[in-house]
XYZ file of C-alpha atoms in Angstrom:
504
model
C 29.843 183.255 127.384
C 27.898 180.724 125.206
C 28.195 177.231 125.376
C 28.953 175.449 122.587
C 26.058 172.985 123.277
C 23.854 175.809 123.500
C 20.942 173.077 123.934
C 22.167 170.874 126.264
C 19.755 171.774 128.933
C 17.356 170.417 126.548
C 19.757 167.519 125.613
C 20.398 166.123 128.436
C 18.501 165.603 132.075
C 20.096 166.265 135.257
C 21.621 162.630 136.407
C 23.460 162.679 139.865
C 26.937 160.480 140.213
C 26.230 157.156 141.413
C 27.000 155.600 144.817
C 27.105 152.160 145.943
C 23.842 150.191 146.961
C 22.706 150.853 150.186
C 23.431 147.193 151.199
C 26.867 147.554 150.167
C 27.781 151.462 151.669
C 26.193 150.644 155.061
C 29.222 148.112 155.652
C 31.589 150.916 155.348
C 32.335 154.189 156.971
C 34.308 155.550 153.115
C 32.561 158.076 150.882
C 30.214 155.624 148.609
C 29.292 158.587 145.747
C 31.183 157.490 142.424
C 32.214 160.073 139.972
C 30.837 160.657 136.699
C 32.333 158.956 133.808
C 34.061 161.361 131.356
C 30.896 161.128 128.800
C 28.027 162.337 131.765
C 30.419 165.322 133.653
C 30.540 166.340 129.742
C 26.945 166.663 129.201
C 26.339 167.607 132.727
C 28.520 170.403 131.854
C 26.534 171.369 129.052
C 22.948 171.560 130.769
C 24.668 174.935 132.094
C 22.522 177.936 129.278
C 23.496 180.749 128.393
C 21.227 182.240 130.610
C 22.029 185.791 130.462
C 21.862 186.565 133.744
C 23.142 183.715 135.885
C 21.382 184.059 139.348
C 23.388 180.823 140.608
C 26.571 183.759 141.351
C 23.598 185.453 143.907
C 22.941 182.003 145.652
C 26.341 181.099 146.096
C 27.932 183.470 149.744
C 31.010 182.938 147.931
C 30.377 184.147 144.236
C 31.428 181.305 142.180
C 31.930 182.066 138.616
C 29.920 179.347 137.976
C 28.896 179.653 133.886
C 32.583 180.198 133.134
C 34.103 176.777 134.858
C 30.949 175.211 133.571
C 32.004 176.049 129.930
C 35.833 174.840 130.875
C 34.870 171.936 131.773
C 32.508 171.409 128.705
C 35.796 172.141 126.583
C 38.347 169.820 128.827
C 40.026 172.767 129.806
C 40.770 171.355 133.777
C 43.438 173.876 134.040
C 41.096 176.952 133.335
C 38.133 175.501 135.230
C 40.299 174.757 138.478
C 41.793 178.305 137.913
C 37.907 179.879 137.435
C 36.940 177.878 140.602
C 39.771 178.254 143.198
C 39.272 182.393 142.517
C 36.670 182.528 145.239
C 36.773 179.219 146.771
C 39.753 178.179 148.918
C 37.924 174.533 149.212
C 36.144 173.050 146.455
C 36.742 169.797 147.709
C 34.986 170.567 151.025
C 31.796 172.213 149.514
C 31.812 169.656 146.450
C 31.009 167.350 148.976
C 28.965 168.586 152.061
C 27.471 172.048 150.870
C 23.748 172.510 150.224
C 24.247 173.769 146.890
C 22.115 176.939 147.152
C 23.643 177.361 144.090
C 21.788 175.161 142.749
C 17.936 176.578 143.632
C 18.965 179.522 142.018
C 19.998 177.674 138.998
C 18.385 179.716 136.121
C 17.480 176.666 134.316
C 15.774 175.392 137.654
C 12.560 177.679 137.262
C 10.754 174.823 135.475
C 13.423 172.010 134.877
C 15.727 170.537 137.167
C 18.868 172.329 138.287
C 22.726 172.251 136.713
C 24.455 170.261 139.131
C 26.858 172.808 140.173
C 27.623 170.715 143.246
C 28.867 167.074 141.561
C 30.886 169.337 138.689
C 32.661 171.320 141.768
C 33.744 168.260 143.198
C 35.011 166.573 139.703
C 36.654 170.062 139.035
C 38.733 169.938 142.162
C 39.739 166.150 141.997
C 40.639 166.735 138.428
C 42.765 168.838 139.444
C 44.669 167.380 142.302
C 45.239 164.296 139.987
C 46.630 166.434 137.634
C 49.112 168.109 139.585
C 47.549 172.063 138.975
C 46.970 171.912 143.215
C 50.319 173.001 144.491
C 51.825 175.040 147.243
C 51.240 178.870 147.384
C 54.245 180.572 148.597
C 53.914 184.148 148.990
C 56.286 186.148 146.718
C 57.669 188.025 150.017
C 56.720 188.145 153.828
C 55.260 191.271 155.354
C 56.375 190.258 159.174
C 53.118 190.844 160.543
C 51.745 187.519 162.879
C 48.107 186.581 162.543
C 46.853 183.845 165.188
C 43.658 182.476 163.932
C 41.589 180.715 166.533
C 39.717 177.508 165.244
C 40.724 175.591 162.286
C 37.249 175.521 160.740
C 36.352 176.252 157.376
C 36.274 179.840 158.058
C 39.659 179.766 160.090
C 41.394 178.003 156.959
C 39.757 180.443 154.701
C 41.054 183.306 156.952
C 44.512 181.880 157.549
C 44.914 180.641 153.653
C 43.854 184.019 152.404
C 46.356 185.654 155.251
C 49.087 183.909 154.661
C 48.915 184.328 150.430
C 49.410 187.900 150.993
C 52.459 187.245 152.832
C 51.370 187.741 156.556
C 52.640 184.862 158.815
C 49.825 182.557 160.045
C 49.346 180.430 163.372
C 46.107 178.346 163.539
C 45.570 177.593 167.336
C 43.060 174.180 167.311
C 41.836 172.625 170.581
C 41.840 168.930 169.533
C 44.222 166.752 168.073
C 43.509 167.856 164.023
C 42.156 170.129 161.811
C 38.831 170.600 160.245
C 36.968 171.882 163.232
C 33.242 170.162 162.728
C 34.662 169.132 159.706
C 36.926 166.664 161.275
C 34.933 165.531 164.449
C 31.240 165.870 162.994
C 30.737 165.285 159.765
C 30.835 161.169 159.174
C 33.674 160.212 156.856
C 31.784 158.503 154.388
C 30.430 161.734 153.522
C 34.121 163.374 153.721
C 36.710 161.405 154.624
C 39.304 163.056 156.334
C 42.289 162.248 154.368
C 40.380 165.165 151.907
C 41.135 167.372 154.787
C 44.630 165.869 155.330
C 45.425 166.625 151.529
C 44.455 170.520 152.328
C 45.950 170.798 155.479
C 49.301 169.450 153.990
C 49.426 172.171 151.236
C 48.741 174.796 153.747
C 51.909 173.549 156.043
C 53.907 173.791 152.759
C 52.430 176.695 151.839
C 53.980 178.691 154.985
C 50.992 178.415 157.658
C 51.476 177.002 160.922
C 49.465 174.754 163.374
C 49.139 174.199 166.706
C 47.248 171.269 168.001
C 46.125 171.023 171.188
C 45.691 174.095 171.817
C 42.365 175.506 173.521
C 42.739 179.358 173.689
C 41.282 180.481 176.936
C 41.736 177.285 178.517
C 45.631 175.874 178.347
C 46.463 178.586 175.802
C 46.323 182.514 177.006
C 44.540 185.229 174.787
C 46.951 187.496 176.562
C 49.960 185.658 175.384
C 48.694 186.085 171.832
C 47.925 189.113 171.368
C 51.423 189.998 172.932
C 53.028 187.808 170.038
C 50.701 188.401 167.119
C 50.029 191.789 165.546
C 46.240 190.635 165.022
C 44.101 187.662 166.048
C 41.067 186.019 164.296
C 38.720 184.309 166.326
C 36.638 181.687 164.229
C 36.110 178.889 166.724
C 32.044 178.404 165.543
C 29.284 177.950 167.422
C 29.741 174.648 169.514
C 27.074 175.127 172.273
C 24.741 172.477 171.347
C 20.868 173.614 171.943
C 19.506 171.518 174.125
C 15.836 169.692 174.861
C 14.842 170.619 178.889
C 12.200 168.311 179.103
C 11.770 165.701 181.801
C 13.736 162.524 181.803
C 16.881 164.527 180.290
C 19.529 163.293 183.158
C 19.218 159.427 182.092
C 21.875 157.593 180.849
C 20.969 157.494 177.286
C 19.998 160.771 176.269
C 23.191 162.462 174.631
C 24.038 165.423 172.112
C 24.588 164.623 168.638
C 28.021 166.061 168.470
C 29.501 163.917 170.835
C 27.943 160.463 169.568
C 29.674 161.803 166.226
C 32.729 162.559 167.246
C 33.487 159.608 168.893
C 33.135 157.264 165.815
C 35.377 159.990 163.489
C 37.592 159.168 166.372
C 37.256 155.537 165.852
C 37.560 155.478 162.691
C 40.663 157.459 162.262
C 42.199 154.660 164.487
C 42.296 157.208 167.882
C 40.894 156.833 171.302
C 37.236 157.867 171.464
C 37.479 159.354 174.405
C 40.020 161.325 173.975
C 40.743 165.274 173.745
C 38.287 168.207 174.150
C 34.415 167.581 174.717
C 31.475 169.580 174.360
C 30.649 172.169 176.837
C 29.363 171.260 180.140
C 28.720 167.965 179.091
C 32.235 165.642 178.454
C 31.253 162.171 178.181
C 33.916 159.799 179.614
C 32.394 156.681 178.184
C 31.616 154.847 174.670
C 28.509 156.126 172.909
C 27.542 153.064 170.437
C 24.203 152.740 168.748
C 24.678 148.683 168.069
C 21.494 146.514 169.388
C 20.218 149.938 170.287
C 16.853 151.638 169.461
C 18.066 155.023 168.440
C 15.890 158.109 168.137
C 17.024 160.999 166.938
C 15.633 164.547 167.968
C 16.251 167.160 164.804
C 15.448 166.818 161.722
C 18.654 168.470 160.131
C 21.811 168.075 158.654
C 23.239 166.312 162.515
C 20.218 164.443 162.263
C 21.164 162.740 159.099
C 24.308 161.860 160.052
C 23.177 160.414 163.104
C 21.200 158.016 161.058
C 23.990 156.658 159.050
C 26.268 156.155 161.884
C 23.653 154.823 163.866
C 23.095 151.783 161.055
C 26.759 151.304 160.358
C 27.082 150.688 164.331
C 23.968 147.937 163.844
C 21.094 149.944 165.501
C 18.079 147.896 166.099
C 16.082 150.536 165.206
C 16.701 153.849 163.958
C 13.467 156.877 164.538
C 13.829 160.417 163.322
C 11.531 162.812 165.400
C 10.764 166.408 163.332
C 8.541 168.878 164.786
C 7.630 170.438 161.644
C 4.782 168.783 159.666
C 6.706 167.332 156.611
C 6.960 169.619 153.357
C 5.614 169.050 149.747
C 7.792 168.538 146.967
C 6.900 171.770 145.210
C 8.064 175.352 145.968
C 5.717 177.630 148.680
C 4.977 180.057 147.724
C 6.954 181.682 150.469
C 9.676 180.279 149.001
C 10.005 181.777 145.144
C 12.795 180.919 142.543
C 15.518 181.836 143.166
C 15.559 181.538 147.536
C 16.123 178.280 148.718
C 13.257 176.181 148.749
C 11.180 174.936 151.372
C 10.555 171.137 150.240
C 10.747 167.823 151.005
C 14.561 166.441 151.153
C 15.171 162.708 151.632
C 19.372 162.755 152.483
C 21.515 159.625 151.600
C 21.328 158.469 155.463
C 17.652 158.543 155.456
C 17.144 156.280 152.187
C 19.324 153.824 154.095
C 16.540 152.966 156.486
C 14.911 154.491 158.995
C 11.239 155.510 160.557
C 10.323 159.765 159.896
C 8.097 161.200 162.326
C 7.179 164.576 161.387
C 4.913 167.034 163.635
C 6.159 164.695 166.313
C 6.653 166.326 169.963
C 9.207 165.511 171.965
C 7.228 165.300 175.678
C 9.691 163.660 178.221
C 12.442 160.439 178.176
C 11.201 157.601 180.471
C 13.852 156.001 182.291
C 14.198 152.990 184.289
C 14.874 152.152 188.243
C 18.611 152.627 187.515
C 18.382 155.441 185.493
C 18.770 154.182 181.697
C 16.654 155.242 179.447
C 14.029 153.006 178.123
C 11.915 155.185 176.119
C 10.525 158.638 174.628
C 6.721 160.057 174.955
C 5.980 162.056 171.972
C 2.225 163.068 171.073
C 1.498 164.634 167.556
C 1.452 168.121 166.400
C -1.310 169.311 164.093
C 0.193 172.558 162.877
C -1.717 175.891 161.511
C -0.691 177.872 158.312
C -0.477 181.516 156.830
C -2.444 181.559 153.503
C 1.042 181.602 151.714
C 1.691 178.141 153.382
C 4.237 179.587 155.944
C 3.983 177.620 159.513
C 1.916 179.670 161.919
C 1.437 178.048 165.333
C 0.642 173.964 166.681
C -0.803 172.518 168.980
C -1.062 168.614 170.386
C -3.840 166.209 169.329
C -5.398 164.820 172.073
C -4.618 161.206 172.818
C -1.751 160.695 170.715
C 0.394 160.460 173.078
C 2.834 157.393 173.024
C 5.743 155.956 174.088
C 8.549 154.817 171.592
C 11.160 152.356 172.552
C 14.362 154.101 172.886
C 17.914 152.731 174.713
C 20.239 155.503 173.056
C 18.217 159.246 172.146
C 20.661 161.892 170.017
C 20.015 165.278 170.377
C 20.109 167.205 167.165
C 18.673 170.154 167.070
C 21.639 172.683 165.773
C 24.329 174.731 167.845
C 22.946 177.973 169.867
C 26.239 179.995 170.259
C 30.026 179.753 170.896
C 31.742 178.281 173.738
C 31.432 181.208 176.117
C 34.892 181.278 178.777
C 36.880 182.529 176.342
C 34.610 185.466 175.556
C 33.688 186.628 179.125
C 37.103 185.800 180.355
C 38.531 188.594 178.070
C 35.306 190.647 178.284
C 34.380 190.793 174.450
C 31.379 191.913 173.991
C 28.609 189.401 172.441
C 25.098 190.070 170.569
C 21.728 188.810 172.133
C 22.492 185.434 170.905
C 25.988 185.068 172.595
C 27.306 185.428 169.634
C 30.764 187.492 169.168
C 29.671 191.129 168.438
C 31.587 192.640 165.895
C 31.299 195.147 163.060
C 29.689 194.407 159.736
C 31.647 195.911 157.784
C 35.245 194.998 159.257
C 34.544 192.143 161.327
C 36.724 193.664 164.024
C 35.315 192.852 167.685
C 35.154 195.035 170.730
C 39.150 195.012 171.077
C 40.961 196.711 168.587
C 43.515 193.488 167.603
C 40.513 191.259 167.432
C 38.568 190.168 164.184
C 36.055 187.224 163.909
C 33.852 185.474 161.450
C 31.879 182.231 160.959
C 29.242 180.566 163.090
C 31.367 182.046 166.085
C 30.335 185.676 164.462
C 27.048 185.189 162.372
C 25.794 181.868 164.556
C 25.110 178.394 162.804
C 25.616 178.430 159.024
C 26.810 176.754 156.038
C 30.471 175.506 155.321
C 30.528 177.960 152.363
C 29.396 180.850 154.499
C 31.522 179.738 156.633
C 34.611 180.331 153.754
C 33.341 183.291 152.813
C 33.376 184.719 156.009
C 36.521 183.467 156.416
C 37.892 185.420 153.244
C 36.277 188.356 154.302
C 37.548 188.546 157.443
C 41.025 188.135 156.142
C 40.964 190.957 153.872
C 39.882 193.230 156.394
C 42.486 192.238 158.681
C 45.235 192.665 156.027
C 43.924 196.150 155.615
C 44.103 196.513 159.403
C 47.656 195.235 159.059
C 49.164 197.210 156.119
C 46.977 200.036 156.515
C 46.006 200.461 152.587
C 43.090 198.557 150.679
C 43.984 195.246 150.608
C 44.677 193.064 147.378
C 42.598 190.346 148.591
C 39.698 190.309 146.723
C 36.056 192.041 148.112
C 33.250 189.253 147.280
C 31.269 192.113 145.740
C 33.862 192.918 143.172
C 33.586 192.388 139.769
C 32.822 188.769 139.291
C 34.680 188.849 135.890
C 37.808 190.572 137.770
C 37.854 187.804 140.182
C 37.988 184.940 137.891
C 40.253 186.322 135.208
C 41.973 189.092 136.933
């Protein structure tokens, strides 16, 4: 399809929506990105070429049509473009907000300028359309009486349960804590995604037919047995919520806590509820404030839960706030090992981290001192010189001599990503699991060991992205309404016809 402003890409340079000065956002815990004004989402919209072959459908998991809502949006045609984009999304305003935009790096127009942004137009596309009243309810035309319990009310448990209940199947989501989003609710700060975005969603799936039931841990006060005697299928998507951890000396001091659970406290807090309440993380449930105010904070991970560390810890009034990486830190152009169109390798700089704080990259993490009451006073780290394939890839490292230090530290975050699923649930029905501890189920029907079973997301494919996370979720679904009616289901296969699936 060609655009009518066949040279914007030439016209116009990529320009990102504005937020609020860093002085100003760090007083706040609301999303601080402005949207575009009507004249830049226009020429935004037009950087999109008529590229021929656009590569961005390849680097999005879930296949968004993304030349054709481009163009919709170039004409003002909101209806069309929410239509185009809500084919093979179920949440635009989730991954419009927090999704890496791989998308993006395989942007045709991003092998020597830089990329549409897919990402900022996704998120105007959706709000458009909520403001305009296209977002409504989607009752199915009949019910099918077949029950489907999905487990977890993550982005790939809404995916599965929205896609379920569409074709008429009725749909329990069974959540541990008090909400739903999953990581999306207690993880991700809200001034990267405030929650009342998820509130919005979760109110048009009620209305919509699906059911929730809050706390609700399945395999804990909730019995699989129960529900797979009630429903006639079950999808397990609770993620992968078993932090990894760092098993160096000094880990037992008061101080030294996961990520996840300095995170979820202050969603908690913010959304006007009791810290300390509901379900913690396994084998480690904190009964006490974690606060980062007069604190030096260091965070371990250089990720994602890293980043959001940072801007918590500096709306709580850190003292200081250190972000330890063990990699050596990355150039600004693509390695070679990392070729248009894969997702490059390069140096990132998130919104947290231009609101102040120290990097250390090739930085070991060697033990946390503590001490004569057990607090934590402090981290030794010692620097990493680190050896490379010819290609630039990261080989092996080892420790410089002598540069080993101690860095003041009163509150240490461990962020270094999630290493499988809760496990009680799995051994206490006997499902069987990969080498990871991962659910083990088939690839191409997502159905586990027992035959009523499905799963998907992190809990099936380990640690991911929110919009694998929805596609997995979609997928899943599909297969189990196939399992469920027995024919090839209407649900849409994300390697169909890309056309088919935004026209139809």
């Amino acid at each position: 399809m060609k655009q009518e402003k066949i040279t914007g890409f030439k016209l116009y340079e990529r320009e990102l929506p504005q937020g609020e000065p860093v002085e100003q956002r760090i007083t706040h815990y609301k999303e601080f990105a402005k949207p575009y004004t009507d004249e830049k989402l226009h020429q935004q919209s037009a950087r999109c070429m008529d590229c021929g072959v656009p590569f961005c459908h390849s680097g999005c998991p879930l296949g968004n049509v993304i030349p054709e809502f481009n163009d919709a949006v170039f004409h003002e045609k909101w209806e069309e473009a929410y239509e185009i984009l809500s084919s093979t999304n179920n949440f635009p305003e989730f991954t419009g907000r927090i999704c890496p935009a791989p998308c993006e790096s395989s942007c045709v127009l991003s092998i020597n300028r830089p990329a549409v942004a897919i990402e900022a137009i996704e998120k105007h596309i959706i709000e458009i359309a909520f403001e305009k009243g296209f977002v409504k309810p989607q009752l199915p035309e009949g019910r099918t009486g077949k029950r489907v319990a999905i487990v977890g009310s993550g982005p790939a448990g809404l995916a599965a349960a929205d896609q379920l209940n569409a074709v008429g199947h009725s749909v329990t989501v069974f959540e541990k804590d008090d909400a739903a989003g999953g990581l999306l609710r207690y993880g991700i700060p809200d001034f990267k995604l405030e929650k009342s975005v998820i509130d919005r969603r979760i109110a048009l799936m009620e209305q919509s037919g699906v059911q929730f039931q809050y706390h609700a841990n399945v395999g804990v006060n909730v019995f699989l047995s129960d529900i797979l005697h009630e429903f006639d299928a079950v999808v397990l998507a609770g993620g992968a919520m078993v932090p990894r951890n760092v098993e160096i000396p000094g880990r037992e001091l008061n101080g030294v806590h996961y990520a996840m659970e300095f995170l979820k406290q202050q969603n908690k807090r913010v959304a006007g509820k009791d810290p300390l309440a509901g379900a913690g993380i396994e084998g480690n449930i904190v009964d006490f404030d974690i606060v980062a105010k007069d604190k030096h904070v260091v965070i371990i991970g250089s990720g994602d839960t890293g980043s959001d560390c940072i801007g918590t810890s500096i709306r709580q009034g850190a003292k200081s706030v250190t972000q330890l990486a063990l990699m050596h830190q990355l150039g600004t152009e693509r390695p070679p090992y990392t070729p248009w169109p894969d997702y490059p390798d390069v140096y990132r700089t998130s919104s947290s981290q231009e609101e102040g704080c120290e990097r250390l990259f090739a930085t070991a993490t060697k033990e946390f001192i503590g001490d004569e009451n057990g607090n934590l006073t402090g981290i030794k780290v010692a620097d990493l010189h680190w050896e490379f394939t010819p290609d630039g890839r990261r080989l092996r490292s080892v420790e410089n001599p002598g540069s080993e230090r101690i860095l003041p530290c009163d509150l240490a975050l461990i962020a270094i990503g999630f290493s499988k699923p809760e496990q009680l649930l799995l051994e206490r029905y006997n499902l069987a699991k990969d080498a990871k501890g991962n659910v083990l189920a088939n690839d191409a029907n997502y159905k586990t060991s027992h035959n009523k079973i499905f799963t998907c997301g992190d809990m099936r494919r380990g640690q991911s992205l929110v919009v694998w996370a929805i596609s997995e979720g979609r997928e899943c679904a599909r297969n189990v309404d196939e399992f469920l009616t027995k024919e090839a289901s209407v649900l849409e296969n994300k390697d169909a016809n890309l056309e088919t699936k935004a026209f139809g």
